[in-house]
Amino acid sequence: QSALTQPRSVSGSPGQSVTISCTGTNSDVGAYNYVSWYQQHPGKAPQLVIYDVSKRPSGVPDRFSGSKSGNTASLTISGLQAEDEADYSCCSYAGTSTHVAFGGGTKVTVL
Amino acid sequence: QVQLVESGGGVVQPGGALRLSCAASGFTFTSHTMHWVRQAPGKGLEWVAFVRYDGSDEYYADSVKGRFTISRDTSKNILYLQMSRLRGEDTAMYYCTRDSSWTMFDYWGQGTLVTVYS
């Protein structure tokens, strides 16, 4: 069982928006602004799309955005495109005992 | 350009050992904390271990503590993961990844597959 909870799947039509939640505790997501999100296409390595809750690395389209409220972080993909179909995993710094926590991953399907 | 290339995976019997390597290039290796993250078939990502940029500290997930050892050779720019007393649940793709700021894993290797199978 993963430390952070994500929905197994979400779906949307091209052009729509989808939001993926990532629920932790006040020892990880709720305690630090160090939440990151990773996109992973089948058979490929994960790729960073969001870090520090809401920052985008250079080269990541601005249709990807992140936010956090309490113990839940969220990734929103606006203007969904076919190439956005992939698995998305959240990650949080979890303090000096657990260190790093990942979510179980969410499959995004573009209808 | 930044490159991380893992090697050393394979098939091993339960109780056996393997050493994974991750060759780093294109960046100052001694400036970054480095992590191993694994992914069992069909499952999510699981953090395994990290070693600080200067090798001063290393930390492990409870699931591997006492069985795995992470280390780095700064003269060769290589990250290692020595795995012993392997179990079936250690079967996974193992990725090395660069940490640029508090779980900002901005570069990943292609992964190396470890299969524990009797």
Tab-separated table of C-alpha atoms in Angstrom:
chain	number	residue	atom	x	y	z
A	1	GLN	CA	0.000	0.000	0.000
A	2	SER	CA	1.436	3.354	-1.055
A	3	ALA	CA	2.022	6.102	1.481
A	4	LEU	CA	0.093	8.696	-0.539
A	5	THR	CA	-3.374	7.986	-1.936
A	6	GLN	CA	-4.270	8.653	-5.556
A	7	PRO	CA	-7.299	7.589	-7.607
A	8	ARG	CA	-6.556	4.586	-9.798
A	9	SER	CA	-7.758	6.326	-12.951
A	10	VAL	CA	-9.241	9.493	-14.395
A	11	SER	CA	-10.364	10.246	-17.922
A	12	GLY	CA	-11.348	13.145	-20.108
A	13	SER	CA	-11.942	14.139	-23.697
A	14	PRO	CA	-9.427	16.156	-25.698
A	15	GLY	CA	-9.550	19.795	-24.663
A	16	GLN	CA	-11.112	19.080	-21.274
A	17	SER	CA	-9.438	19.392	-17.880
A	18	VAL	CA	-8.714	16.601	-15.449
A	19	THR	CA	-7.526	16.838	-11.855
A	20	ILE	CA	-5.656	14.144	-9.948
A	21	SER	CA	-5.649	14.223	-6.158
A	22	CYS	CA	-2.868	13.034	-3.883
A	23	THR	CA	-3.802	12.640	-0.233
A	24	GLY	CA	-1.211	12.296	2.493
A	25	THR	CA	-0.957	13.285	6.115
A	26	ASN	CA	0.303	16.158	8.217
A	27	SER	CA	3.676	14.371	8.274
A	28	ASP	CA	4.253	14.606	4.519
A	29	VAL	CA	2.025	16.531	2.079
A	30	GLY	CA	0.539	18.710	4.810
A	31	ALA	CA	3.860	19.492	6.443
A	32	TYR	CA	6.060	20.520	3.523
A	33	ASN	CA	5.758	22.375	0.233
A	34	TYR	CA	7.851	19.681	-1.428
A	35	VAL	CA	5.320	17.863	-3.555
A	36	SER	CA	6.329	16.756	-7.027
A	37	TRP	CA	4.509	15.012	-9.864
A	38	TYR	CA	5.824	12.559	-12.476
A	39	GLN	CA	4.455	11.506	-15.834
A	40	GLN	CA	5.277	8.000	-17.014
A	41	HIS	CA	4.457	6.548	-20.399
A	42	PRO	CA	4.388	2.734	-20.726
A	43	GLY	CA	7.852	1.218	-20.684
A	44	LYS	CA	9.509	4.575	-20.025
A	45	ALA	CA	11.153	6.222	-17.032
A	46	PRO	CA	9.206	8.804	-15.020
A	47	GLN	CA	9.513	12.433	-16.049
A	48	LEU	CA	9.140	15.430	-13.719
A	49	VAL	CA	6.202	17.722	-14.559
A	50	ILE	CA	5.680	19.662	-11.297
A	51	TYR	CA	7.916	20.329	-8.279
A	52	ASP	CA	7.591	22.349	-5.058
A	53	VAL	CA	3.783	21.922	-5.293
A	54	SER	CA	3.222	24.228	-8.257
A	55	LYS	CA	6.460	24.946	-10.158
A	56	ARG	CA	6.954	23.698	-13.704
A	57	PRO	CA	10.374	22.656	-15.014
A	58	SER	CA	11.403	24.285	-18.257
A	59	GLY	CA	9.932	22.485	-21.233
A	60	VAL	CA	6.781	21.314	-19.457
A	61	PRO	CA	3.651	22.810	-21.070
A	62	ASP	CA	1.730	25.347	-18.998
A	63	ARG	CA	-1.400	23.199	-19.228
A	64	PHE	CA	0.121	21.269	-16.312
A	65	SER	CA	-0.459	22.941	-12.937
A	66	GLY	CA	-0.196	21.930	-9.309
A	67	SER	CA	-1.712	23.035	-6.034
A	68	LYS	CA	-2.111	21.966	-2.430
A	69	SER	CA	-4.696	22.341	0.293
A	70	GLY	CA	-4.046	20.841	3.687
A	71	ASN	CA	-2.974	17.211	3.306
A	72	THR	CA	-4.073	16.945	-0.332
A	73	ALA	CA	-2.091	17.988	-3.385
A	74	SER	CA	-3.558	18.136	-6.877
A	75	LEU	CA	-2.320	18.025	-10.449
A	76	THR	CA	-4.524	19.579	-13.127
A	77	ILE	CA	-4.064	19.015	-16.819
A	78	SER	CA	-5.942	21.631	-18.819
A	79	GLY	CA	-6.663	21.351	-22.518
A	80	LEU	CA	-6.077	17.596	-22.439
A	81	GLN	CA	-4.133	16.214	-25.397
A	82	ALA	CA	-3.655	12.676	-26.664
A	83	GLU	CA	-0.001	12.654	-25.613
A	84	ASP	CA	-1.041	13.342	-22.005
A	85	GLU	CA	-2.349	9.779	-21.726
A	86	ALA	CA	0.046	8.248	-19.185
A	87	ASP	CA	0.461	7.325	-15.530
A	88	TYR	CA	0.975	10.171	-13.074
A	89	SER	CA	2.529	9.753	-9.634
A	90	CYS	CA	2.820	12.225	-6.799
A	91	CYS	CA	5.729	12.387	-4.397
A	92	SER	CA	6.320	14.254	-1.153
A	93	TYR	CA	9.167	14.838	1.220
A	94	ALA	CA	8.126	13.058	4.414
A	95	GLY	CA	10.518	14.259	7.085
A	96	THR	CA	13.610	12.757	8.641
A	97	SER	CA	12.041	9.400	9.478
A	98	THR	CA	10.278	8.301	6.309
A	99	HIS	CA	12.097	10.727	3.984
A	100	VAL	CA	10.238	10.174	0.677
A	101	ALA	CA	6.666	9.069	-0.030
A	102	PHE	CA	5.145	8.218	-3.386
A	103	GLY	CA	1.539	7.793	-4.415
A	104	GLY	CA	0.318	4.649	-6.105
A	105	GLY	CA	-0.121	6.339	-9.477
A	106	THR	CA	-3.120	7.428	-11.543
A	107	LYS	CA	-3.764	6.380	-15.113
A	108	VAL	CA	-5.021	9.256	-17.234
A	109	THR	CA	-7.026	8.167	-20.257
A	110	VAL	CA	-7.840	10.537	-23.105
A	111	LEU	CA	-11.186	9.454	-24.508
B	1	GLN	CA	23.585	16.695	-21.347
B	2	VAL	CA	22.688	14.914	-18.139
B	3	GLN	CA	22.748	11.139	-18.421
B	4	LEU	CA	22.104	8.396	-15.893
B	5	VAL	CA	22.735	4.845	-17.089
B	6	GLU	CA	21.902	1.908	-14.833
B	7	SER	CA	23.312	-1.582	-15.144
B	8	GLY	CA	23.699	-4.743	-13.121
B	9	GLY	CA	20.153	-6.074	-13.067
B	10	GLY	CA	19.309	-9.692	-13.731
B	11	VAL	CA	17.714	-12.848	-12.426
B	12	VAL	CA	18.750	-14.002	-8.954
B	13	GLN	CA	17.466	-16.626	-6.552
B	14	PRO	CA	15.865	-15.675	-3.231
B	15	GLY	CA	18.556	-15.020	-0.668
B	16	GLY	CA	21.010	-13.971	-3.370
B	17	ALA	CA	22.795	-10.698	-4.018
B	18	LEU	CA	23.259	-8.182	-6.824
B	19	ARG	CA	25.044	-4.875	-7.229
B	20	LEU	CA	23.425	-2.211	-9.349
B	21	SER	CA	25.414	0.646	-10.850
B	22	CYS	CA	24.354	4.021	-12.194
B	23	ALA	CA	26.884	5.913	-14.294
B	24	ALA	CA	26.314	9.653	-14.151
B	25	SER	CA	27.534	12.226	-16.661
B	26	GLY	CA	26.808	15.753	-17.845
B	27	PHE	CA	26.600	17.344	-14.407
B	28	THR	CA	28.607	17.847	-11.231
B	29	PHE	CA	27.989	14.535	-9.494
B	30	THR	CA	29.178	15.775	-6.103
B	31	SER	CA	26.575	18.553	-6.062
B	32	HIS	CA	23.522	16.305	-5.998
B	33	THR	CA	21.902	13.885	-3.599
B	34	MET	CA	21.158	10.668	-5.493
B	35	HIS	CA	18.324	8.187	-4.994
B	36	TRP	CA	17.266	4.706	-6.037
B	37	VAL	CA	13.547	4.287	-6.757
B	38	ARG	CA	11.951	1.006	-7.797
B	39	GLN	CA	8.756	-0.063	-9.498
B	40	ALA	CA	7.378	-3.579	-9.212
B	41	PRO	CA	5.576	-4.892	-12.313
B	42	GLY	CA	2.234	-3.129	-12.669
B	43	LYS	CA	2.734	-1.191	-9.429
B	44	GLY	CA	3.591	2.348	-8.357
B	45	LEU	CA	6.930	3.935	-7.640
B	46	GLU	CA	8.620	3.111	-4.337
B	47	TRP	CA	11.505	5.053	-2.886
B	48	VAL	CA	14.398	2.759	-1.879
B	49	ALA	CA	17.347	4.814	-0.630
B	50	PHE	CA	19.349	7.990	-0.990
B	51	VAL	CA	22.890	9.166	-0.361
B	52	ARG	CA	23.711	12.804	0.215
B	53	TYR	CA	25.686	14.809	-2.307
B	54	ASP	CA	28.850	14.537	-0.225
B	55	GLY	CA	28.287	10.908	0.832
B	56	SER	CA	27.920	11.997	4.451
B	57	ASP	CA	24.591	10.264	5.079
B	58	GLU	CA	22.478	7.517	3.600
B	59	TYR	CA	18.886	6.561	4.301
B	60	TYR	CA	16.730	3.592	3.455
B	61	ALA	CA	13.116	2.562	3.183
B	62	ASP	CA	12.104	0.189	5.970
B	63	SER	CA	11.475	-2.535	3.368
B	64	VAL	CA	15.188	-2.700	2.451
B	65	LYS	CA	16.934	-1.488	5.615
B	66	GLY	CA	19.660	-3.875	6.679
B	67	ARG	CA	19.700	-5.657	3.301
B	68	PHE	CA	20.592	-2.908	0.809
B	69	THR	CA	23.503	-0.464	0.847
B	70	ILE	CA	23.710	2.687	-1.249
B	71	SER	CA	27.069	4.251	-2.024
B	72	ARG	CA	28.761	6.533	-4.513
B	73	ASP	CA	32.213	6.653	-6.107
B	74	THR	CA	32.928	10.308	-6.771
B	75	SER	CA	36.129	9.520	-8.671
B	76	LYS	CA	34.145	7.543	-11.241
B	77	ASN	CA	30.773	9.356	-10.973
B	78	ILE	CA	28.976	6.102	-10.233
B	79	LEU	CA	26.107	5.422	-7.838
B	80	TYR	CA	25.748	1.894	-6.476
B	81	LEU	CA	23.090	-0.193	-4.795
B	82	GLN	CA	24.373	-3.357	-3.173
B	83	MET	CA	21.422	-5.683	-2.603
B	84	SER	CA	21.626	-8.797	-0.457
B	85	ARG	CA	19.196	-11.323	1.016
B	86	LEU	CA	16.924	-10.657	-1.921
B	87	ARG	CA	13.252	-11.585	-1.742
B	88	GLY	CA	10.511	-12.073	-4.302
B	89	GLU	CA	9.036	-8.706	-3.397
B	90	ASP	CA	12.275	-7.022	-4.461
B	91	THR	CA	11.456	-7.889	-8.078
B	92	ALA	CA	11.196	-4.521	-9.831
B	93	MET	CA	12.647	-2.076	-12.275
B	94	TYR	CA	15.253	-0.058	-10.392
B	95	TYR	CA	15.823	3.565	-11.368
B	96	CYS	CA	18.508	5.942	-10.226
B	97	THR	CA	17.472	9.554	-10.095
B	98	ARG	CA	19.047	12.919	-9.402
B	99	ASP	CA	17.582	15.096	-6.668
B	100	SER	CA	17.893	18.809	-7.386
B	101	SER	CA	15.876	20.062	-4.422
B	102	TRP	CA	13.844	18.167	-1.831
B	103	THR	CA	12.370	15.344	-3.951
B	104	MET	CA	12.672	17.291	-7.185
B	105	PHE	CA	13.782	14.253	-9.212
B	106	ASP	CA	14.660	16.011	-12.435
B	107	TYR	CA	16.604	13.278	-14.242
B	108	TRP	CA	16.048	9.521	-14.280
B	109	GLY	CA	17.917	6.636	-15.794
B	110	GLN	CA	16.229	4.119	-18.078
B	111	GLY	CA	16.107	1.545	-15.296
B	112	THR	CA	17.549	-1.922	-14.752
B	113	LEU	CA	15.338	-4.928	-14.088
B	114	VAL	CA	15.864	-7.164	-11.083
B	115	THR	CA	13.961	-10.441	-10.956
B	116	VAL	CA	14.095	-12.574	-7.828
B	117	TYR	CA	12.951	-16.018	-8.890
B	118	SER	CA	13.532	-19.526	-7.723
